[in-house]
mmCIF file of C-alpha atoms in Angstrom:
data_model
loop_
_atom_site.group_PDB
_atom_site.id
_atom_site.type_symbol
_atom_site.label_atom_id
_atom_site.label_comp_id
_atom_site.label_asym_id
_atom_site.label_seq_id
_atom_site.Cartn_x
_atom_site.Cartn_y
_atom_site.Cartn_z
ATOM 1 C CA MET A 1 10.270 -10.408 13.535
ATOM 2 C CA SER A 2 10.688 -10.042 9.644
ATOM 3 C CA LYS A 3 8.013 -9.517 7.094
ATOM 4 C CA LEU A 4 9.674 -12.688 5.215
ATOM 5 C CA ALA A 5 12.337 -15.868 5.808
ATOM 6 C CA THR A 6 15.674 -14.678 4.201
ATOM 7 C CA GLN A 7 15.065 -17.130 0.685
ATOM 8 C CA ASP A 8 11.634 -15.260 0.099
ATOM 9 C CA LYS A 9 13.094 -11.707 0.286
ATOM 10 C CA PHE A 10 13.147 -9.822 -3.260
ATOM 11 C CA PHE A 11 13.712 -6.708 -4.779
ATOM 12 C CA ASP A 12 10.936 -4.464 -3.898
ATOM 13 C CA LEU A 13 10.782 -1.523 -6.299
ATOM 14 C CA SER A 14 8.258 0.062 -3.951
ATOM 15 C CA ASP A 15 10.299 -0.352 -0.749
ATOM 16 C CA TYR A 16 12.798 2.190 -1.346
ATOM 17 C CA GLY A 17 11.770 4.049 2.008
ATOM 18 C CA ARG A 18 12.766 1.245 3.962
ATOM 19 C CA PRO A 19 16.180 2.413 4.878
ATOM 20 C CA PHE A 20 14.899 5.473 5.863
ATOM 21 C CA GLY A 21 12.223 3.860 7.649
ATOM 22 C CA LYS A 22 14.368 1.621 9.620
ATOM 23 C CA PHE A 23 16.765 4.692 10.711
ATOM 24 C CA LEU A 24 13.772 6.499 11.968
ATOM 25 C CA ALA A 25 12.451 3.384 14.079
ATOM 26 C CA GLN A 26 15.938 2.976 15.659
ATOM 27 C CA GLN A 27 15.805 6.548 16.709
ATOM 28 C CA LEU A 28 12.299 6.067 18.263
ATOM 29 C CA LYS A 29 12.899 2.650 19.821
ATOM 30 C CA GLU A 30 13.724 3.847 23.098
ATOM 31 C CA THR A 31 11.335 6.429 23.170
ATOM 32 C CA ARG A 32 7.530 6.960 24.260
ATOM 33 C CA PHE A 33 6.634 7.097 20.351
ATOM 34 C CA THR A 34 4.433 4.372 19.208
ATOM 35 C CA PRO A 35 3.804 2.762 15.764
ATOM 36 C CA ILE A 36 0.477 4.630 15.830
ATOM 37 C CA HIS A 37 2.359 8.301 16.379
ATOM 38 C CA VAL A 38 4.435 7.213 13.498
ATOM 39 C CA THR A 39 1.463 6.572 11.172
ATOM 40 C CA LEU A 40 -0.026 9.770 12.249
ATOM 41 C CA LEU A 41 2.906 11.406 11.011
ATOM 42 C CA PHE A 42 3.042 9.850 7.752
ATOM 43 C CA GLY A 43 -0.402 11.188 7.471
ATOM 44 C CA LEU A 44 0.714 14.830 8.246
ATOM 45 C CA SER A 45 3.106 14.218 5.389
ATOM 46 C CA GLY A 46 0.716 13.384 2.672
ATOM 47 C CA LEU A 47 -1.401 16.016 3.617
ATOM 48 C CA ILE A 48 1.343 18.646 3.213
ATOM 49 C CA ALA A 49 1.745 17.119 -0.106
ATOM 50 C CA ILE A 50 -1.603 17.732 -1.033
ATOM 51 C CA PHE A 51 -1.491 21.101 0.083
ATOM 52 C CA CYS A 52 1.411 21.504 -1.956
ATOM 53 C CA ILE A 53 -0.078 20.119 -5.099
ATOM 54 C CA LEU A 54 -3.045 22.752 -4.538
ATOM 55 C CA THR A 55 -0.613 25.395 -4.348
ATOM 56 C CA ASN A 56 1.144 24.411 -7.490
ATOM 57 C CA HIS A 57 4.541 23.832 -5.284
ATOM 58 C CA TYR A 58 5.205 20.767 -7.093
ATOM 59 C CA PHE A 59 8.972 20.286 -6.109
ATOM 60 C CA LEU A 60 7.643 20.494 -2.117
ATOM 61 C CA ALA A 61 4.921 18.118 -2.949
ATOM 62 C CA ALA A 62 7.233 15.418 -4.563
ATOM 63 C CA PHE A 63 9.528 15.696 -1.364
ATOM 64 C CA PHE A 64 6.681 15.262 1.006
ATOM 65 C CA ILE A 65 5.362 12.267 -1.092
ATOM 66 C CA VAL A 66 8.478 10.577 -1.157
ATOM 67 C CA LEU A 67 9.040 11.480 2.785
ATOM 68 C CA LYS A 68 5.611 10.043 3.545
ATOM 69 C CA SER A 69 6.726 6.628 1.920
ATOM 70 C CA GLY A 70 9.667 6.732 4.231
ATOM 71 C CA ILE A 71 7.627 7.404 7.440
ATOM 72 C CA ASP A 72 5.236 4.833 6.172
ATOM 73 C CA ALA A 73 7.898 2.332 6.234
ATOM 74 C CA ALA A 74 8.761 3.171 9.748
ATOM 75 C CA ASP A 75 5.885 2.398 11.733
ATOM 76 C CA GLY A 76 5.996 -1.183 10.989
ATOM 77 C CA GLU A 77 9.494 -1.366 11.558
ATOM 78 C CA LEU A 78 8.971 0.409 15.087
ATOM 79 C CA ALA A 79 6.379 -2.471 15.911
ATOM 80 C CA ARG A 80 8.740 -5.121 15.192
ATOM 81 C CA LEU A 81 11.563 -3.432 17.279
ATOM 82 C CA LYS A 82 9.226 -2.944 20.061
ATOM 83 C CA ASN A 83 7.805 -6.607 19.550
ATOM 84 C CA LYS A 84 4.438 -5.046 19.388
ATOM 85 C CA PRO A 85 2.191 -6.080 16.629
ATOM 86 C CA SER A 86 -1.192 -4.256 16.339
ATOM 87 C CA TYR A 87 -4.234 -4.745 14.294
ATOM 88 C CA VAL A 88 -5.141 -1.231 15.025
ATOM 89 C CA GLY A 89 -1.986 0.245 13.587
ATOM 90 C CA ARG A 90 -2.160 -2.395 10.472
ATOM 91 C CA TYR A 91 -5.789 -1.127 9.656
ATOM 92 C CA LEU A 92 -5.189 2.476 10.683
ATOM 93 C CA ASP A 93 -2.112 2.539 8.300
ATOM 94 C CA SER A 94 -4.264 0.924 5.391
ATOM 95 C CA VAL A 95 -7.297 3.515 5.970
ATOM 96 C CA PHE A 96 -4.838 6.520 5.883
ATOM 97 C CA ASP A 97 -3.441 5.130 2.715
ATOM 98 C CA ILE A 98 -6.602 4.864 0.775
ATOM 99 C CA ILE A 99 -7.808 8.353 2.194
ATOM 100 C CA LEU A 100 -4.473 10.090 1.113
ATOM 101 C CA ASN A 101 -4.732 8.393 -2.126
ATOM 102 C CA PHE A 102 -8.037 9.715 -2.848
ATOM 103 C CA MET A 103 -7.248 13.327 -1.786
ATOM 104 C CA ILE A 104 -3.944 13.183 -3.874
ATOM 105 C CA PHE A 105 -6.106 12.352 -7.116
ATOM 106 C CA MET A 106 -8.792 15.018 -6.133
ATOM 107 C CA ALA A 107 -6.098 17.587 -5.585
ATOM 108 C CA ILE A 108 -4.500 16.608 -9.049
ATOM 109 C CA CYS A 109 -8.126 16.736 -10.583
ATOM 110 C CA TRP A 110 -8.454 20.310 -9.336
ATOM 111 C CA VAL A 111 -5.306 21.619 -10.223
ATOM 112 C CA SER A 112 -5.190 19.978 -13.953
ATOM 113 C CA LYS A 113 -8.849 20.448 -14.328
ATOM 114 C CA THR A 114 -9.469 16.890 -14.995
ATOM 115 C CA THR A 115 -13.078 15.815 -14.740
ATOM 116 C CA PHE A 116 -14.014 14.068 -11.523
ATOM 117 C CA TRP A 117 -14.865 10.768 -13.024
ATOM 118 C CA TYR A 118 -11.595 10.675 -14.907
ATOM 119 C CA ALA A 119 -9.520 11.204 -11.579
ATOM 120 C CA PHE A 120 -11.962 8.792 -9.891
ATOM 121 C CA ALA A 121 -11.209 6.041 -12.479
ATOM 122 C CA ALA A 122 -7.361 6.790 -11.891
ATOM 123 C CA PHE A 123 -7.767 6.264 -8.200
ATOM 124 C CA PHE A 124 -9.925 3.366 -8.531
ATOM 125 C CA GLY A 125 -7.033 1.775 -10.634
ATOM 126 C CA ILE A 126 -4.402 2.657 -8.348
ATOM 127 C CA GLN A 127 -6.417 0.702 -5.529
ATOM 128 C CA LEU A 128 -6.863 -2.230 -7.682
ATOM 129 C CA GLN A 129 -3.052 -2.100 -8.581
ATOM 130 C CA GLY A 130 -2.320 -2.093 -4.770
ATOM 131 C CA THR A 131 -4.528 -4.588 -3.884
ATOM 132 C CA LEU A 132 -2.975 -6.907 -6.475
ATOM 133 C CA TYR A 133 0.342 -6.207 -5.014
ATOM 134 C CA ASN A 134 -0.956 -6.690 -1.300
ATOM 135 C CA TYR A 135 -2.764 -9.965 -2.161
ATOM 136 C CA TYR A 136 0.160 -11.898 -3.551
ATOM 137 C CA TYR A 137 2.441 -10.390 -1.046
ATOM 138 C CA VAL A 138 0.327 -11.315 1.833
ATOM 139 C CA ILE A 139 0.042 -14.834 0.819
ATOM 140 C CA LEU A 140 3.787 -15.230 0.439
ATOM 141 C CA ARG A 141 4.306 -13.631 3.835
ATOM 142 C CA HIS A 142 1.868 -16.491 5.290
ATOM 143 C CA LYS A 143 3.872 -19.161 3.299
ATOM 144 C CA SER A 144 7.085 -17.881 4.316
ATOM 145 C CA VAL A 145 8.660 -19.861 7.318
ATOM 146 C CA GLY A 146 8.620 -17.261 10.246
ATOM 147 C CA GLY A 147 6.815 -14.624 8.364
ATOM 148 C CA ASP A 148 4.794 -11.798 9.314
ATOM 149 C CA SER A 149 1.071 -12.856 9.343
ATOM 150 C CA THR A 150 -0.619 -9.887 10.991
ATOM 151 C CA SER A 151 -2.128 -9.367 7.769
ATOM 152 C CA LYS A 152 -4.747 -11.756 6.628
ATOM 153 C CA ILE A 153 -5.318 -13.289 3.196
ATOM 154 C CA PHE A 154 -9.043 -12.920 3.436
ATOM 155 C CA GLU A 155 -10.066 -9.998 5.567
ATOM 156 C CA TYR A 156 -13.715 -11.201 6.265
ATOM 157 C CA LYS A 157 -13.566 -11.877 10.206
ATOM 158 C CA THR A 158 -12.814 -9.491 12.898
ATOM 159 C CA PRO A 159 -9.372 -10.310 14.467
ATOM 160 C CA LYS A 160 -9.110 -10.839 18.306
ATOM 161 C CA ALA A 161 -7.324 -7.794 19.847
ATOM 162 C CA LEU A 162 -3.696 -8.262 20.327
ATOM 163 C CA PRO A 163 -2.054 -7.296 23.979
ATOM 164 C CA GLY A 164 -1.969 -3.522 24.351
ATOM 165 C CA GLU A 165 -5.000 -2.760 22.155
ATOM 166 C CA THR A 166 -8.757 -2.804 22.702
ATOM 167 C CA GLN A 167 -11.063 -5.171 21.120
ATOM 168 C CA LYS A 168 -13.458 -2.231 20.329
ATOM 169 C CA SER A 169 -11.007 -0.083 18.388
ATOM 170 C CA VAL A 170 -9.881 -3.139 16.349
ATOM 171 C CA THR A 171 -13.301 -4.164 15.472
ATOM 172 C CA LEU A 172 -13.834 -0.229 14.486
ATOM 173 C CA LEU A 173 -10.981 0.019 12.371
ATOM 174 C CA PHE A 174 -11.631 -3.692 11.087
ATOM 175 C CA ARG A 175 -15.274 -2.511 9.932
ATOM 176 C CA ILE A 176 -13.847 0.992 8.330
ATOM 177 C CA TYR A 177 -11.179 -1.041 6.445
ATOM 178 C CA THR A 178 -13.823 -3.722 4.963
ATOM 179 C CA ILE A 179 -15.884 -0.707 3.949
ATOM 180 C CA VAL A 180 -13.264 1.108 1.935
ATOM 181 C CA TYR A 181 -11.302 -1.943 0.670
ATOM 182 C CA GLY A 182 -13.866 -4.619 0.448
ATOM 183 C CA LEU A 183 -14.800 -3.993 -3.152
ATOM 184 C CA PHE A 184 -11.208 -4.164 -4.319
ATOM 185 C CA ASP A 185 -10.286 -7.333 -2.594
ATOM 186 C CA LYS A 186 -13.445 -9.026 -4.140
ATOM 187 C CA ILE A 187 -12.479 -7.637 -7.475
ATOM 188 C CA ILE A 188 -8.841 -9.203 -6.975
ATOM 189 C CA HIS A 189 -9.812 -12.553 -5.298
ATOM 190 C CA THR A 190 -12.371 -12.913 -8.150
ATOM 191 C CA LEU A 191 -9.632 -12.586 -10.877
ATOM 192 C CA ASP A 192 -7.456 -15.038 -9.202
ATOM 193 C CA GLN A 193 -9.313 -17.034 -6.960
ATOM 194 C CA GLU A 194 -6.583 -19.830 -6.608
ATOM 195 C CA ALA A 195 -3.318 -17.631 -6.086
ATOM 196 C CA TYR A 196 -3.520 -18.687 -2.316
ATOM 197 C CA ARG A 197 -2.709 -22.054 -3.110
ATOM 198 C CA VAL A 198 0.321 -21.619 -4.439
ATOM 199 C CA LYS A 199 3.437 -22.787 -2.298
ATOM 200 C CA THR A 200 5.356 -19.676 -2.913
ATOM 201 C CA PHE A 201 6.063 -16.988 -5.298
ATOM 202 C CA PRO A 202 9.456 -16.552 -7.046
ATOM 203 C CA ASN A 203 11.716 -13.484 -6.231
ATOM 204 C CA TRP A 204 11.477 -12.411 -9.882
ATOM 205 C CA PHE A 205 7.759 -12.323 -9.795
ATOM 206 C CA MET A 206 7.539 -10.566 -6.758
ATOM 207 C CA SER A 207 9.746 -7.766 -7.885
ATOM 208 C CA LEU A 208 7.937 -7.267 -11.303
ATOM 209 C CA LEU A 209 4.749 -7.112 -8.868
ATOM 210 C CA SER A 210 6.165 -4.421 -6.900
ATOM 211 C CA ILE A 211 5.617 -1.989 -9.591
ATOM 212 C CA TYR A 212 2.162 -1.839 -7.954
ATOM 213 C CA GLY A 213 3.385 -1.498 -4.436
ATOM 214 C CA LEU A 214 2.182 2.101 -3.209
ATOM 215 C CA GLY A 215 5.550 3.538 -2.763
ATOM 216 C CA PHE A 216 6.406 2.840 -6.382
ATOM 217 C CA GLN A 217 2.930 4.318 -7.308
ATOM 218 C CA LEU A 218 3.674 7.687 -5.353
ATOM 219 C CA LEU A 219 7.152 7.576 -6.811
ATOM 220 C CA ILE A 220 5.724 7.858 -10.056
ATOM 221 C CA ILE A 221 3.475 10.823 -9.136
ATOM 222 C CA ALA A 222 6.268 12.459 -7.361
ATOM 223 C CA VAL A 223 8.198 12.294 -10.737
ATOM 224 C CA MET A 224 5.499 13.423 -12.855
ATOM 225 C CA LEU A 225 4.695 16.557 -10.758
ATOM 226 C CA PRO A 226 7.883 18.624 -11.013
ATOM 227 C CA LEU A 227 8.189 17.759 -14.810
ATOM 228 C CA HIS A 228 4.505 19.179 -15.053
ATOM 229 C CA LEU A 229 2.879 16.230 -16.174
ATOM 230 C CA ILE A 230 0.267 16.674 -13.868
ATOM 231 C CA GLU A 231 -2.302 16.640 -16.393
ATOM 232 C CA TYR A 232 -0.776 13.357 -17.723
ATOM 233 C CA ILE A 233 -0.989 11.305 -14.246
ATOM 234 C CA ALA A 234 -4.985 10.340 -14.229
ATOM 235 C CA PRO A 235 -4.444 8.680 -17.699
ATOM 236 C CA PHE A 236 -1.375 7.234 -16.937
ATOM 237 C CA PHE A 237 -2.673 5.377 -13.900
ATOM 238 C CA ILE A 238 -5.634 4.261 -15.925
ATOM 239 C CA GLY A 239 -3.719 2.599 -18.405
ATOM 240 C CA TYR A 240 -1.219 1.326 -15.958
ATOM 241 C CA THR A 241 -4.266 -0.407 -14.357
ATOM 242 C CA LEU A 242 -4.464 -2.799 -17.660
ATOM 243 C CA PHE A 243 -1.230 -4.513 -16.819
ATOM 244 C CA ILE A 244 -3.072 -6.160 -13.720
ATOM 245 C CA PHE A 245 -4.247 -8.509 -16.299
ATOM 246 C CA VAL A 246 -0.821 -9.311 -17.673
ATOM 247 C CA ILE A 247 0.482 -10.136 -14.094
ATOM 248 C CA ILE A 248 -2.349 -12.388 -13.130
ATOM 249 C CA ALA A 249 -1.640 -14.071 -16.691
ATOM 250 C CA ILE A 250 1.862 -14.546 -15.922
ATOM 251 C CA ARG A 251 1.081 -16.129 -12.276
ATOM 252 C CA LYS A 252 -1.619 -18.746 -13.882
ATOM 253 C CA ARG A 253 0.609 -19.707 -16.394
ATOM 254 C CA PHE A 254 3.970 -20.174 -14.876
ATOM 255 C CA ILE A 255 3.280 -20.173 -11.107
ATOM 256 C CA ARG A 256 1.100 -22.913 -10.140
ATOM 257 C CA GLU A 257 0.424 -25.125 -6.879
#
């Protein structure tokens, strides 16, 4: 099952890892590897990238950050190939992402001697950016005919476990998810409460929005690291967050019910 119907697909700047993700998923389709195994693998790639940042191996850090984005695309692709959607995989993926994002910015903070609160503000900003992207993207997926609806627009209720997973695991991961993402969701939903009423989002708008996709955010970091711009990463993402208000204003002005 595709995430979007053909007419709703857009050029996603954050999804450059998709070709590699599809290739990897194809290789694993007939194996015992599950999407959860792939999720653990992208987590490992992220941890290696963090270690490389801490040891000032910025080219290697950039490589493993980009590799992480490619592997990240593979777990969902493998789930679709094996026709095994999973709430466990969906929430575990998101929890890993926010933990790795925090650790990346703390590593940048340590190496660049940035203050903790400055780095935390950048981390908070990057999460708000990603939440805006996911909010609109999930709405589009629910409106798209035949689209993937595993992710919910409003994550307020524990979903019922799908075949092959236990309700206990889904409930535990959902609770963790709501703890770490709840504040970001509330902020974005408050800023644009009526977005879910829109029938669809045009392709040009989603392509613009994709600058806030996690893959593109990580690509920016991966480019800045080997250029020895590590001390500018935190201030860049703090400023980058302000564009949220521009995107929401565009949505409210030009894309209505």
